[in-house]
XYZ file of C-alpha atoms in Angstrom:
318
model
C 99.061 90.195 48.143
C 97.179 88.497 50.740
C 100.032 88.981 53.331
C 99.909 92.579 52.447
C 95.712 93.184 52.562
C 95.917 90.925 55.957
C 98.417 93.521 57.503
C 96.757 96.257 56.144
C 93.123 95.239 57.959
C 93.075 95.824 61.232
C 91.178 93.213 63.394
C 88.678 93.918 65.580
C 90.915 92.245 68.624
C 93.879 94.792 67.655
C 91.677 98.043 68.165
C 92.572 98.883 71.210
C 95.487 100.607 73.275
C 97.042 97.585 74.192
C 96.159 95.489 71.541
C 97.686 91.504 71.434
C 101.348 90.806 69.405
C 101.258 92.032 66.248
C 100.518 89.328 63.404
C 104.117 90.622 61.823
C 107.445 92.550 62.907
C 109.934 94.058 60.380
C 113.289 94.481 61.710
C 115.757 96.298 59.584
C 118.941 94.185 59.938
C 120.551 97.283 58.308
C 119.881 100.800 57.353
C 122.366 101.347 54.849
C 121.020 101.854 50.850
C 122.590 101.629 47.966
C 120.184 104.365 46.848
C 118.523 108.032 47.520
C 115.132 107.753 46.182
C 113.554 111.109 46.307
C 110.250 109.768 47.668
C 112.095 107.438 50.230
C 112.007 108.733 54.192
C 115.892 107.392 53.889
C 116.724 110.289 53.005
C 115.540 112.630 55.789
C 117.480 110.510 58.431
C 120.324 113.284 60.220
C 122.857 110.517 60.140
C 122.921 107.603 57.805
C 123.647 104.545 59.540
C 126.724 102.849 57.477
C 126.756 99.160 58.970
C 124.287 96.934 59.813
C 122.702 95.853 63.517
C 125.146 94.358 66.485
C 123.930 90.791 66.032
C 123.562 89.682 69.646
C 120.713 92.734 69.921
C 119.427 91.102 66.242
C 119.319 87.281 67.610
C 117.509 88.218 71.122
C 115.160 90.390 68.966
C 114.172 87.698 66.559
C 113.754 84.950 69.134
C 112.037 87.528 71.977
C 109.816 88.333 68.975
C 108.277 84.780 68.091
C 108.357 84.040 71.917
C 106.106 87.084 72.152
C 103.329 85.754 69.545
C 104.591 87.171 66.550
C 104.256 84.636 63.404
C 105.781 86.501 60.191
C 109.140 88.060 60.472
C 110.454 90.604 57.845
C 113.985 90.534 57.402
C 114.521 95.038 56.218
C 112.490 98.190 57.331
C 114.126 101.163 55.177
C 117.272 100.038 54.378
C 118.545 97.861 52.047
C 119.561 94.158 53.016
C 121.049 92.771 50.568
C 124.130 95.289 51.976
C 124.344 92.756 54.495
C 123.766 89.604 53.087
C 125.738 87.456 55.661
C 122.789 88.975 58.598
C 120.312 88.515 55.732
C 121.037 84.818 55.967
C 121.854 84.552 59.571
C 118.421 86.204 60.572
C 116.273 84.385 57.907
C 117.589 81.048 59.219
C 117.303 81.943 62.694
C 113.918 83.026 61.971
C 113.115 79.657 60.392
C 115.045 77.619 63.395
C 112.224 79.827 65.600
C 109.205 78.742 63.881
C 108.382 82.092 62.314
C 105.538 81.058 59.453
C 106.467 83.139 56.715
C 109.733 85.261 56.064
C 109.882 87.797 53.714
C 111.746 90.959 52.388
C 111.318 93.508 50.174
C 114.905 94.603 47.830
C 115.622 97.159 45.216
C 116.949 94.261 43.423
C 120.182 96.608 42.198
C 122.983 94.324 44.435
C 120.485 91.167 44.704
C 123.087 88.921 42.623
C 122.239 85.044 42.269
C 124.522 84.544 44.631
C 122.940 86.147 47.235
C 119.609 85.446 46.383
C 120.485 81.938 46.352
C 122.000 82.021 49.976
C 118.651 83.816 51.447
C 116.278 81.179 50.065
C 118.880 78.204 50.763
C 118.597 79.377 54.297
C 114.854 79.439 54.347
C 113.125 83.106 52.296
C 109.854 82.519 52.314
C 108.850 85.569 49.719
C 110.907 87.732 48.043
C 109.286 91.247 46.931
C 111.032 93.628 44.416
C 110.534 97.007 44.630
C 110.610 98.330 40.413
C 109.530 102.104 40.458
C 110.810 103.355 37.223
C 110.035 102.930 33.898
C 113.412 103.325 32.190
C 116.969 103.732 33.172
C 116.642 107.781 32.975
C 113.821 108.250 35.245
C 115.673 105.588 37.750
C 118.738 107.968 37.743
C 116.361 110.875 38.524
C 114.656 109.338 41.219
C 117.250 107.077 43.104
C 120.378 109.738 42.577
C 122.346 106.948 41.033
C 123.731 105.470 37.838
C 122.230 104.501 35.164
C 123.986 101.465 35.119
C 122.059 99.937 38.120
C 118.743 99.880 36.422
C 120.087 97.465 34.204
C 121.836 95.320 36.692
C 118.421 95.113 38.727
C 116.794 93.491 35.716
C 119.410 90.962 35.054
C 118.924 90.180 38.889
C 115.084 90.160 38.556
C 115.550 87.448 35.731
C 118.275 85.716 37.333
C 115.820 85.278 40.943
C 113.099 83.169 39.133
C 115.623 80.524 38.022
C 117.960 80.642 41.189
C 114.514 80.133 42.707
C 113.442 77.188 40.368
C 116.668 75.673 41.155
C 116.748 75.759 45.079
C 112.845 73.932 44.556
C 113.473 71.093 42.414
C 116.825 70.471 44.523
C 115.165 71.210 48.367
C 111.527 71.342 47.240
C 111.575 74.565 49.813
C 109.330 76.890 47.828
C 109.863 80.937 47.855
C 107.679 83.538 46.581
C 108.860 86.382 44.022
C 106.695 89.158 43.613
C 106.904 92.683 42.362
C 105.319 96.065 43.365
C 105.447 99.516 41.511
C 104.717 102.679 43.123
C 102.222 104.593 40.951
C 103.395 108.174 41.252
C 100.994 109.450 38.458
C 99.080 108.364 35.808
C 101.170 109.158 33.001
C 103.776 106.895 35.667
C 101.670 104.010 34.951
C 101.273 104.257 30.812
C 104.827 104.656 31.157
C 105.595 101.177 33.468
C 102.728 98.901 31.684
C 104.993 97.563 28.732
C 108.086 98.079 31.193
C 106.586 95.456 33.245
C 105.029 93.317 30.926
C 108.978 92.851 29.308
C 111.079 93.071 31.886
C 109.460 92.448 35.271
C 106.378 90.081 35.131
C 107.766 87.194 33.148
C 110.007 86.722 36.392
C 107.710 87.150 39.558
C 104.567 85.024 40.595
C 102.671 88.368 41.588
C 102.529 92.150 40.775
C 100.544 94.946 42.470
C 100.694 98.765 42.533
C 100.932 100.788 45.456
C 99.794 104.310 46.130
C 102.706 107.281 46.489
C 102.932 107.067 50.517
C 103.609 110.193 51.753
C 106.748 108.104 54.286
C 105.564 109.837 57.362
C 105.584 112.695 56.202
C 109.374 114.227 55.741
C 109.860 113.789 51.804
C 106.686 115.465 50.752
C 108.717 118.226 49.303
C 110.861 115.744 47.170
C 108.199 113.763 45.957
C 106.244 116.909 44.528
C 109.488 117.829 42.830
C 109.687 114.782 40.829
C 106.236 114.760 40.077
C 104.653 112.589 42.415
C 101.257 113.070 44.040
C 101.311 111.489 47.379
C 98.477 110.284 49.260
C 97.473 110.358 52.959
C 98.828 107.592 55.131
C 99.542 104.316 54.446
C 96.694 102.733 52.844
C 97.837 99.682 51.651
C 98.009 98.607 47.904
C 95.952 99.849 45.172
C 92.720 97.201 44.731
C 92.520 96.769 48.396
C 93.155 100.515 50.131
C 92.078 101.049 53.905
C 91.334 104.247 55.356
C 94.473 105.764 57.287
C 92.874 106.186 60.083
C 93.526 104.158 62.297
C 96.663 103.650 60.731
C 97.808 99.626 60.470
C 100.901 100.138 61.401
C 100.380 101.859 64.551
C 98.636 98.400 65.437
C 99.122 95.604 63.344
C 102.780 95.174 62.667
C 106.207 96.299 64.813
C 108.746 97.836 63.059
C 111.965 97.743 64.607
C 114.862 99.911 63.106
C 118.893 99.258 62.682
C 119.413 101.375 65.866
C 117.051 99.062 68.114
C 113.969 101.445 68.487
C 110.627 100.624 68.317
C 108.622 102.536 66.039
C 104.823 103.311 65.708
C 105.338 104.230 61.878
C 106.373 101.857 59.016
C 108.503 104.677 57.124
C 110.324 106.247 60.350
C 113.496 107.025 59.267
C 114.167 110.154 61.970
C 112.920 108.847 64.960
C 109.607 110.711 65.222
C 107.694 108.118 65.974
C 109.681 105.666 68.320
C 108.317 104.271 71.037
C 110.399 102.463 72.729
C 114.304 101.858 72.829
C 114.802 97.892 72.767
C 118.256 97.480 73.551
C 116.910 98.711 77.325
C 113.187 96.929 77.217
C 111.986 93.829 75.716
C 109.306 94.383 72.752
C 106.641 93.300 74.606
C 107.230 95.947 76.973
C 107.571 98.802 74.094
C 104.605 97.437 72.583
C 102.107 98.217 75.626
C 104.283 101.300 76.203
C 102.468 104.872 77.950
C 103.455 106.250 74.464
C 102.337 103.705 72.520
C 98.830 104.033 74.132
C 98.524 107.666 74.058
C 99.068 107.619 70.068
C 96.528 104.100 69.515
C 93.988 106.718 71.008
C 94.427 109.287 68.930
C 93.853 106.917 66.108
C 91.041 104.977 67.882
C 89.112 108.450 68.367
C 89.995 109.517 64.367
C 91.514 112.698 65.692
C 95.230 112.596 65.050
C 95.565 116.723 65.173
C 98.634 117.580 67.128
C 100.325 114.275 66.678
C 103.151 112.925 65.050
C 101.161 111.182 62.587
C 99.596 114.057 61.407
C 101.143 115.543 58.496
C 100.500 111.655 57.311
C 97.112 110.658 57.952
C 95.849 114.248 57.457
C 97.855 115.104 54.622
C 95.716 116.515 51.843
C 97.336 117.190 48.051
């Protein structure tokens, strides 16, 4: 939870156009999920990637990144890693060859087996976040568009982490974090999750928070109202700690880097509305001072994102 308040405060040395490296960079080694949640951008992109990112773009990303300043690494973005475990691995252990602080991801948990999970914090997983946004196995089908069956599998996983993680300590004494977050979509959502959680999720994490219904840049609005979700402006960080969304964090305090190699001012830019920069042609630190890049940090800086791509976000009023 501190990790996520830290990224979601913006310091005074990163408000400005070209602010310094960015404490944090996710890179999604992959864009292909298992799932179709209806409040996920995922499902807005055109064409859904189906394998993960050429690894010679992935290595010179990860080691331009730390060479660049950047101390936290996040192995995912939108898609699901744990599709490609063996680049899972291969970029958390680069990233800990590199010197990267912390290294972290965030899974559905659904094809996290302790075999896998195992591997990733063998190789150096710092934290290890599941995302659990449904209170029973019928709501999960609703939401994610898929069997019932892999509700249940992502508990025995859940379970499964905290000893594979017990394990890998008293053998290595290499420590990783497991931690949980829900998405509260309403408040009948969270009478609903309370004794879900208490059962089945928090006996197996060392942390739990809730986070407000992002509206993911924007596209899924439409979705999210038809399951009942209320989303809120922006990206505001976790409930017990939110920030105003505007200026929005991510447009200055973390890169996000997506399977196809593009730079993106948004943390839930599935379409390519907000990219800013094509890496496979310029090195991050160029994309990050980019003419684009600039323009849209000044729309934020001023508080006047009207006529931006951000807008339907930040200004997005239920």
């Amino acid at each position: 939870m501190e990790r996520v308040d830290r990224t979601a405060r913006i310091p005074p040395t990163h408000l400005r156009v070209d602010p310094p490296p960015p404490r944090s960079i996710k890179i999604e080694i992959t864009g292909v999920c298992n799932l179709r949640c209806g409040f996920c951008a995922l499902t807005k992109r055109p064409i859904q990637p189906t394998k993960p990112m050429e690894w010679g773009l992935l290595e010179r990303l990860i080691r331009e990144s730390r060479e660049f300043g950047i101390e936290e690494i996040g192995a995912f973005y939108i898609g699901e890693s744990f599709t490609a475990t063996d680049e899972l691995v291969a970029t958390v252990r680069l990233g800990k060859e590199v010197g990267y602080k912390n290294r972290f991801l965030t899974s559905n948990a659904t094809i996290s087996t302790p075999e896998r999970v195992r591997a990733a914090i063998e190789a150096g997983l710092t934290s290890l976040k599941w995302s659990v946004n449904n209170a029973n196995a019928k709501q999960f089908a609703e939401v994610t568009q898929r069997p019932e069956r892999l509700f249940y599998m992502a508990l025995e996983n859940i379970k499964a982490a905290l000893a594979v993680r017990d394990e890998v300590f008293r053998r290595t004494g290499h420590w990783c974090e497991l931690s949980a977050s829900s998405i509260r979509y309403n408040a009948e959502q969270m009478r609903l999750m309370q004794p879900f959680l208490e059962k089945h999720v928090l006996p197996f994490v060392d942390h739990h928070y809730k986070l407000p219904p992002y509206t993911m840049g924007g596209p899924p609005i439409d979705q999210e109202l038809q399951l009942g979700i209320i989303p809120t402006a922006g990206n505001q960080g976790r409930i017990g700690a939110l920030v105003d969304p505007i200026p929005c964090w991510a447009v200055f305090n973390e890169a996000h880097v997506t399977s196809s190699g593009m730079l993106t001012a948004c943390c839930f830019d599935a379409d390519g509305s907000w990219t800013m920069a094509d890496l496979k042609k310029v090195p991050l630190a160029t994309g990050w001072h980019s003419d684009v890049f600039k323009t849209l940090r000044l729309a934020h800086l001023k508080g006047d994102v009207r006529g931006t791509v951000c807008e339907r976000c930040a200004l997005y009023v239920g």
